[in-house]
Amino acid sequence: MSAAAAVKTAKKPATASLSKAAATKSARPTIAAKKQGSRTAAQSAAAKKSVAKQKTVGKVASSSSARTAAVTKQTKTKVKTGKRTAPGSSTAARKRTVAKQAVVSRAQERASRVPVSISPVAAGDLAPIEKQISARSVMVMDAESGESLFEKMADNPRQPASTIKIVTAMIALKSLRNDDVINVSRRAADMPSSKIFLDPNRNYQANDLINAVLLASANDASVALAEKIAGSEDKFATLMTLSAKMWGAKNTICRTASGLTADGQQSTARDLANLFRFAMQHDEFSRRMRERSICTSYGKTLRNHNKALWRLDGAVGGKTGYTIAARQTYVGQFSREGQTIVVAIMGSESMWADLEKLVDYGFRRKKQEQLAQVSLTKS
């Protein structure tokens, strides 16, 4: 073989190697392209899923918004028409709206039932008078109709102290003649103050002891009358309780004729007002209540404890009381410009100041009602 042929033979494998390398090189872009295509396809599929998911979320959100709008619209419609919505469809806002609407409706209903005669008295007028007084229980009442003009804890039971003596005196007036003779027991004479110091060795006229009970608030005279009428103070107290109920005091329980503190004894401001209103219709009772002082048949002067008679305009009569448990108590009647009211106070720390404010308020209230009634009649 010649050198040229050898060279030619040697070059052939190199050419084949080159061709194979070229083919391999040519195939690489195709594989890369396939991988790139696979990635693109995967990305496309992921993108389609994302779009689909967004559409689903959008539909849910749209549906939720639609339902919310529907509930809101339904709530507004129900509130306007006053109908209830179906259970489970309410929201906190809807409940508040319905509650407010209910409050307004009730207020309008109450307003429609309030008599026109008391409408000029604003509700705010009650708060100032209540804050200005120290009494724990109060009743201001129209003496003719029994209508309440102002009250504060009027049915709260409390110890009545000597105001309960109005029951003692009323029973005595109905049971005894003025000249009936009263024997005084040692027990009666030993009663604590206030008292007129009755002597067990003397006899007294019923008239004098009744005046002592009403004006001087005498505890000894109260027990002496009780023992004369019922035989004992305990039996007389039972009679007092029954009489009080007949005269309009449904929550009054008596244990003593004097009003001295005793377990189970109680009355209320409303009861005291009703009792005094009833008692003042009795001529003998009301006549004695007006007296500032009275002289007894045996020469003793009895002075009225009711300072309102010379302190307050229009005072007709009243009964005071005080014990540590009851604090200051009072019940009395007042007349001004043809109007008459009864004021009962229990648990006071400044009785006369409280009384002045309450009496003025009571007549102011009556005047406003009268003006309102005149206005209603004209219209």
Coordinates of C-alpha atoms in Angstrom, one line a residue:
M1 CA 0.0 0.0 0.0
S2 CA 1.2 3.4 -0.9
A3 CA 1.7 6.1 1.6
A4 CA -1.2 8.0 0.0
A5 CA -3.5 5.1 0.4
A6 CA -2.5 4.7 4.0
V7 CA -3.2 8.3 4.7
K8 CA -6.6 8.0 3.1
T9 CA -7.4 4.9 5.1
A10 CA -6.4 6.6 8.3
K11 CA -8.6 9.7 7.6
K12 CA -11.9 7.7 7.3
P13 CA -12.5 7.0 11.1
A14 CA -11.8 10.6 11.9
T15 CA -14.5 11.6 9.5
A16 CA -17.0 9.2 11.0
S17 CA -16.2 10.5 14.5
L18 CA -16.8 14.0 13.3
S19 CA -20.1 13.0 11.8
K20 CA -21.2 11.3 15.0
A21 CA -20.1 14.3 17.1
A22 CA -22.0 16.5 14.8
A23 CA -25.1 14.4 15.1
T24 CA -24.8 14.4 18.9
K25 CA -24.4 18.2 18.9
S26 CA -27.4 18.5 16.6
A27 CA -29.5 16.3 19.0
R28 CA -28.8 18.4 22.1
P29 CA -30.9 21.4 21.1
T30 CA -33.8 19.0 20.4
I31 CA -33.7 17.5 23.9
A32 CA -33.3 21.0 25.4
A33 CA -36.3 22.1 23.3
K34 CA -38.3 19.1 24.6
K35 CA -37.4 19.9 28.2
Q36 CA -38.3 23.5 27.7
G37 CA -41.5 22.5 26.1
S38 CA -42.4 20.3 29.1
R39 CA -41.7 23.2 31.5
T40 CA -43.8 25.5 29.4
A41 CA -46.6 23.0 29.3
A42 CA -46.4 22.5 33.1
Q43 CA -46.4 26.3 33.6
S44 CA -49.4 26.7 31.3
A45 CA -51.3 24.0 33.2
A46 CA -50.5 25.6 36.5
A47 CA -51.6 29.0 35.1
K48 CA -54.9 27.5 34.0
K49 CA -55.5 25.9 37.4
S50 CA -54.7 29.3 39.1
V51 CA -57.2 31.1 36.8
A52 CA -59.8 28.4 37.5
K53 CA -59.2 28.8 41.2
Q54 CA -59.5 32.6 41.1
K55 CA -62.7 32.2 39.1
T56 CA -64.0 29.9 41.8
V57 CA -63.0 32.3 44.6
G58 CA -64.6 35.1 42.7
K59 CA -67.8 33.2 42.4
V60 CA -67.8 32.4 46.1
A61 CA -67.1 36.0 47.1
S62 CA -69.7 37.2 44.6
S63 CA -72.2 34.7 46.1
S64 CA -71.3 35.8 49.7
S65 CA -71.7 39.5 48.8
A66 CA -75.0 38.8 47.2
R67 CA -76.2 36.9 50.3
T68 CA -75.0 39.8 52.6
A69 CA -76.7 42.3 50.4
A70 CA -79.9 40.2 50.5
V71 CA -79.8 39.9 54.3
T72 CA -79.2 43.6 54.7
K73 CA -82.1 44.4 52.4
Q74 CA -84.3 41.9 54.1
T75 CA -83.3 43.4 57.5
K76 CA -84.2 46.9 56.5
T77 CA -87.5 45.7 55.1
K78 CA -88.3 43.7 58.3
V79 CA -87.4 46.6 60.5
K80 CA -89.6 49.0 58.5
T81 CA -92.5 46.6 58.5
G82 CA -92.0 45.5 62.2
K83 CA -91.7 41.8 61.2
R84 CA -89.2 39.3 62.5
T85 CA -86.6 37.7 60.3
A86 CA -86.0 34.0 60.0
P87 CA -83.9 32.5 62.8
G88 CA -80.2 32.2 61.9
S89 CA -80.3 35.0 59.4
S90 CA -79.6 37.8 61.9
T91 CA -76.4 39.5 62.4
A92 CA -75.1 41.6 65.3
A93 CA -75.9 44.8 63.4
R94 CA -79.5 43.6 62.6
K95 CA -80.1 42.7 66.2
R96 CA -79.0 46.1 67.4
T97 CA -81.2 47.8 64.8
V98 CA -84.2 45.7 65.7
A99 CA -83.6 46.3 69.4
K100 CA -83.5 50.1 68.9
Q101 CA -86.6 49.9 66.8
A102 CA -88.4 48.0 69.6
V103 CA -87.3 50.6 72.2
V104 CA -88.6 53.4 70.0
S105 CA -91.9 51.5 69.5
R106 CA -92.4 50.9 73.2
A107 CA -91.6 54.5 74.0
Q108 CA -94.1 55.7 71.5
E109 CA -96.7 53.3 72.9
R110 CA -96.1 54.6 76.4
A111 CA -96.3 58.2 75.3
S112 CA -99.6 57.5 73.6
R113 CA -101.0 56.2 77.0
V114 CA -99.7 59.1 79.2
P115 CA -102.6 61.4 80.1
V116 CA -102.3 64.8 78.5
S117 CA -103.0 66.4 81.9
I118 CA -99.5 65.5 83.2
S119 CA -97.5 66.0 80.0
P120 CA -96.2 69.5 80.9
V121 CA -94.2 67.9 83.8
A122 CA -91.0 66.8 82.1
A123 CA -89.5 63.5 83.3
G124 CA -86.3 65.4 84.1
D125 CA -88.2 67.4 86.8
L126 CA -88.3 64.4 89.0
A127 CA -84.6 63.8 89.2
P128 CA -83.6 67.2 90.7
I129 CA -86.2 66.9 93.6
E130 CA -85.1 63.4 94.3
K131 CA -81.5 64.5 94.6
Q132 CA -82.3 67.4 96.8
I133 CA -83.9 65.4 99.6
S134 CA -82.4 63.1 102.2
A135 CA -85.5 61.0 102.9
R136 CA -85.2 57.4 101.9
S137 CA -89.0 57.0 101.3
V138 CA -91.4 59.6 100.1
M139 CA -95.0 59.9 99.0
V140 CA -96.6 63.1 97.7
M141 CA -100.3 62.5 97.1
D142 CA -103.4 64.5 95.9
A143 CA -105.6 64.5 99.0
E144 CA -108.8 64.5 97.0
S145 CA -108.1 61.8 94.4
G146 CA -105.3 59.8 96.1
E147 CA -103.3 60.3 92.9
S148 CA -99.5 60.0 93.2
L149 CA -97.7 63.3 92.5
F150 CA -94.2 62.1 93.4
E151 CA -92.9 59.0 95.1
K152 CA -89.5 57.6 96.1
M153 CA -89.4 54.0 97.4
A154 CA -93.0 54.7 98.6
D155 CA -93.6 51.0 99.2
N156 CA -90.4 50.2 101.0
P157 CA -91.2 49.0 104.6
R158 CA -89.6 51.0 107.4
Q159 CA -90.1 51.6 111.1
P160 CA -92.8 54.4 111.3
A161 CA -91.9 55.8 114.7
S162 CA -94.5 58.2 116.2
T163 CA -96.3 58.8 112.9
I164 CA -98.2 55.5 113.7
K165 CA -99.9 57.4 116.6
I166 CA -102.4 58.6 114.1
V167 CA -103.9 55.1 114.1
T168 CA -103.8 55.1 118.0
A169 CA -105.6 58.4 118.1
M170 CA -108.2 57.5 115.5
I171 CA -109.2 54.3 117.3
A172 CA -109.4 56.2 120.6
L173 CA -111.7 58.9 119.0
K174 CA -114.0 56.2 117.6
S175 CA -113.9 54.1 120.9
L176 CA -114.1 56.6 123.7
R177 CA -116.0 59.7 124.8
N178 CA -114.0 62.8 125.7
D179 CA -114.9 62.6 129.4
D180 CA -114.1 58.9 129.8
V181 CA -111.8 58.3 132.7
I182 CA -108.4 56.7 132.0
N183 CA -106.5 54.8 134.7
V184 CA -102.7 54.9 134.1
S185 CA -100.7 51.7 134.8
R186 CA -97.2 51.7 136.0
R187 CA -96.1 50.2 132.7
A188 CA -97.7 53.1 130.8
A189 CA -96.2 55.7 133.1
D190 CA -92.7 54.2 132.6
M191 CA -92.7 54.6 128.9
P192 CA -89.6 56.5 127.6
S193 CA -89.8 60.0 126.1
S194 CA -91.5 61.7 124.5
K195 CA -94.1 61.7 127.3
I196 CA -96.2 64.0 129.5
F197 CA -95.2 62.2 132.7
L198 CA -98.5 60.7 133.7
D199 CA -99.0 59.8 137.3
P200 CA -100.2 56.3 138.0
N201 CA -102.0 57.6 141.1
R202 CA -104.2 59.9 139.1
N203 CA -107.0 59.5 136.6
Y204 CA -107.2 61.4 133.3
Q205 CA -109.8 62.3 130.8
A206 CA -109.7 60.6 127.4
N207 CA -109.8 64.0 125.7
D208 CA -106.6 65.1 127.3
L209 CA -104.7 61.9 126.5
I210 CA -105.8 61.9 122.9
N211 CA -104.5 65.5 122.5
A212 CA -101.3 64.4 124.2
V213 CA -100.9 61.7 121.7
L214 CA -101.5 63.9 118.6
L215 CA -99.8 67.1 119.6
A216 CA -97.1 66.2 122.2
S217 CA -96.5 62.7 120.8
A218 CA -96.8 61.2 124.3
N219 CA -95.8 57.5 124.6
D220 CA -97.2 57.2 128.1
A221 CA -100.6 58.5 126.9
S222 CA -100.6 56.1 123.9
V223 CA -100.1 53.1 126.1
A224 CA -102.7 54.3 128.7
L225 CA -105.3 54.6 125.9
A226 CA -104.4 51.2 124.4
E227 CA -104.8 49.5 127.8
K228 CA -108.1 51.2 128.4
I229 CA -109.5 50.2 125.0
A230 CA -108.1 46.7 124.5
G231 CA -106.8 45.6 127.9
S232 CA -103.2 45.4 126.8
E233 CA -100.9 47.1 124.3
D234 CA -100.3 43.8 122.5
K235 CA -104.1 43.3 121.8
F236 CA -104.4 47.0 120.9
A237 CA -101.6 46.7 118.4
T238 CA -103.5 43.8 116.7
L239 CA -106.5 46.1 116.5
M240 CA -104.3 48.9 115.0
T241 CA -103.1 46.6 112.3
L242 CA -106.6 45.6 111.3
S243 CA -107.8 49.2 111.4
A244 CA -104.9 50.4 109.3
K245 CA -105.7 47.9 106.6
M246 CA -109.3 49.0 106.5
W247 CA -108.2 52.6 106.2
G248 CA -106.0 52.0 103.2
A249 CA -102.6 50.9 104.7
K250 CA -102.1 47.4 103.3
N251 CA -98.5 47.0 104.2
T252 CA -98.6 48.3 107.8
I253 CA -98.0 46.0 110.8
C254 CA -98.2 47.5 114.3
R255 CA -96.5 46.1 117.4
T256 CA -96.8 49.1 119.7
A257 CA -99.3 51.9 120.4
S258 CA -96.5 54.5 120.4
G259 CA -94.4 53.6 117.4
L260 CA -91.3 52.8 119.5
T261 CA -89.1 50.5 117.6
A262 CA -90.2 46.9 117.7
D263 CA -89.4 43.7 115.7
G264 CA -91.9 43.2 112.9
Q265 CA -93.4 46.6 113.1
Q266 CA -93.5 48.5 109.8
S267 CA -95.2 50.9 107.5
T268 CA -94.6 52.6 104.2
A269 CA -94.7 56.2 102.9
R270 CA -97.7 55.3 100.8
D271 CA -99.5 53.7 103.8
L272 CA -98.9 56.7 106.0
A273 CA -100.2 59.1 103.3
N274 CA -103.3 57.0 102.9
L275 CA -103.9 56.8 106.7
F276 CA -103.5 60.6 107.2
R277 CA -105.7 61.3 104.2
F278 CA -108.4 59.1 105.7
A279 CA -107.9 60.5 109.3
M280 CA -108.2 64.2 108.1
Q281 CA -111.7 63.5 106.9
H282 CA -112.7 62.9 110.6
D283 CA -113.7 66.3 112.0
E284 CA -112.4 65.7 115.5
F285 CA -109.1 64.5 114.3
S286 CA -108.5 67.3 111.8
R287 CA -109.6 69.9 114.4
R288 CA -107.0 68.8 116.9
M289 CA -104.3 68.6 114.2
R290 CA -104.6 72.3 113.5
E291 CA -103.9 73.4 117.0
R292 CA -100.5 74.8 117.8
S293 CA -101.1 74.3 121.6
I294 CA -103.9 73.0 123.8
C295 CA -104.4 73.3 127.6
T296 CA -105.5 70.2 129.4
S297 CA -108.4 70.0 131.9
Y298 CA -105.8 69.8 134.7
G299 CA -103.9 72.8 133.6
K300 CA -101.0 71.4 131.5
T301 CA -100.1 73.0 128.2
L302 CA -99.5 70.6 125.3
R303 CA -97.5 72.1 122.4
N304 CA -97.7 70.7 118.9
H305 CA -94.5 69.1 117.6
N306 CA -95.5 69.9 114.0
K307 CA -93.4 73.0 113.3
A308 CA -94.8 73.1 109.8
L309 CA -97.9 74.8 111.1
W310 CA -95.9 78.0 111.6
R311 CA -93.1 77.4 109.1
L312 CA -94.8 76.4 105.9
D313 CA -97.5 78.1 104.0
G314 CA -100.7 76.1 103.8
A315 CA -99.9 73.6 106.5
V316 CA -103.2 72.1 107.8
G317 CA -101.9 69.3 110.2
G318 CA -99.3 66.7 110.6
K319 CA -97.6 64.2 112.8
T320 CA -93.8 63.9 113.4
G321 CA -91.8 60.9 114.5
Y322 CA -88.2 59.9 115.4
T323 CA -86.3 56.9 116.6
I324 CA -82.7 55.8 115.9
A325 CA -84.0 53.0 113.7
A326 CA -86.6 55.0 111.8
R327 CA -84.7 58.3 111.6
Q328 CA -87.0 61.3 111.1
T329 CA -90.5 60.6 109.9
Y330 CA -93.4 62.8 109.0
V331 CA -96.9 62.8 107.5
G332 CA -99.0 65.9 107.0
Q333 CA -101.6 67.7 104.9
F334 CA -101.2 71.1 103.1
S335 CA -103.7 73.4 101.2
R336 CA -102.9 76.2 98.7
E337 CA -105.1 77.9 96.2
G338 CA -107.9 75.4 96.4
Q339 CA -105.5 72.4 96.1
T340 CA -104.7 69.9 98.9
I341 CA -101.9 67.4 99.1
V342 CA -100.6 64.9 101.6
V343 CA -96.8 64.4 102.1
A344 CA -95.3 61.4 103.9
I345 CA -91.5 61.2 104.7
M346 CA -89.6 58.3 106.1
G347 CA -85.9 57.8 106.9
S348 CA -85.0 61.5 106.6
E349 CA -81.9 63.2 108.0
S350 CA -83.2 66.8 107.4
M351 CA -86.9 66.5 107.7
W352 CA -88.0 70.1 107.6
A353 CA -85.8 71.0 104.6
D354 CA -87.1 67.9 102.8
L355 CA -90.7 68.7 103.6
E356 CA -90.4 72.3 102.3
K357 CA -89.0 71.1 99.0
L358 CA -91.6 68.3 98.6
V359 CA -94.6 70.6 99.5
D360 CA -93.5 73.2 96.9
Y361 CA -92.9 70.5 94.3
G362 CA -96.3 68.9 95.0
F363 CA -98.2 72.2 94.4
R364 CA -96.1 73.0 91.4
R365 CA -97.0 69.7 89.9
K366 CA -100.7 70.3 90.6
K367 CA -100.6 73.7 89.0
Q368 CA -99.0 72.2 85.8
E369 CA -101.6 69.5 85.6
Q370 CA -104.3 72.1 86.0
L371 CA -102.9 74.3 83.2
A372 CA -102.6 71.2 81.0
Q373 CA -106.2 70.3 81.7
V374 CA -107.4 73.8 80.8
S375 CA -105.4 73.7 77.6
L376 CA -106.9 70.3 76.7
T377 CA -110.4 71.6 77.3
K378 CA -109.9 74.6 75.1
S379 CA -108.4 72.4 72.3

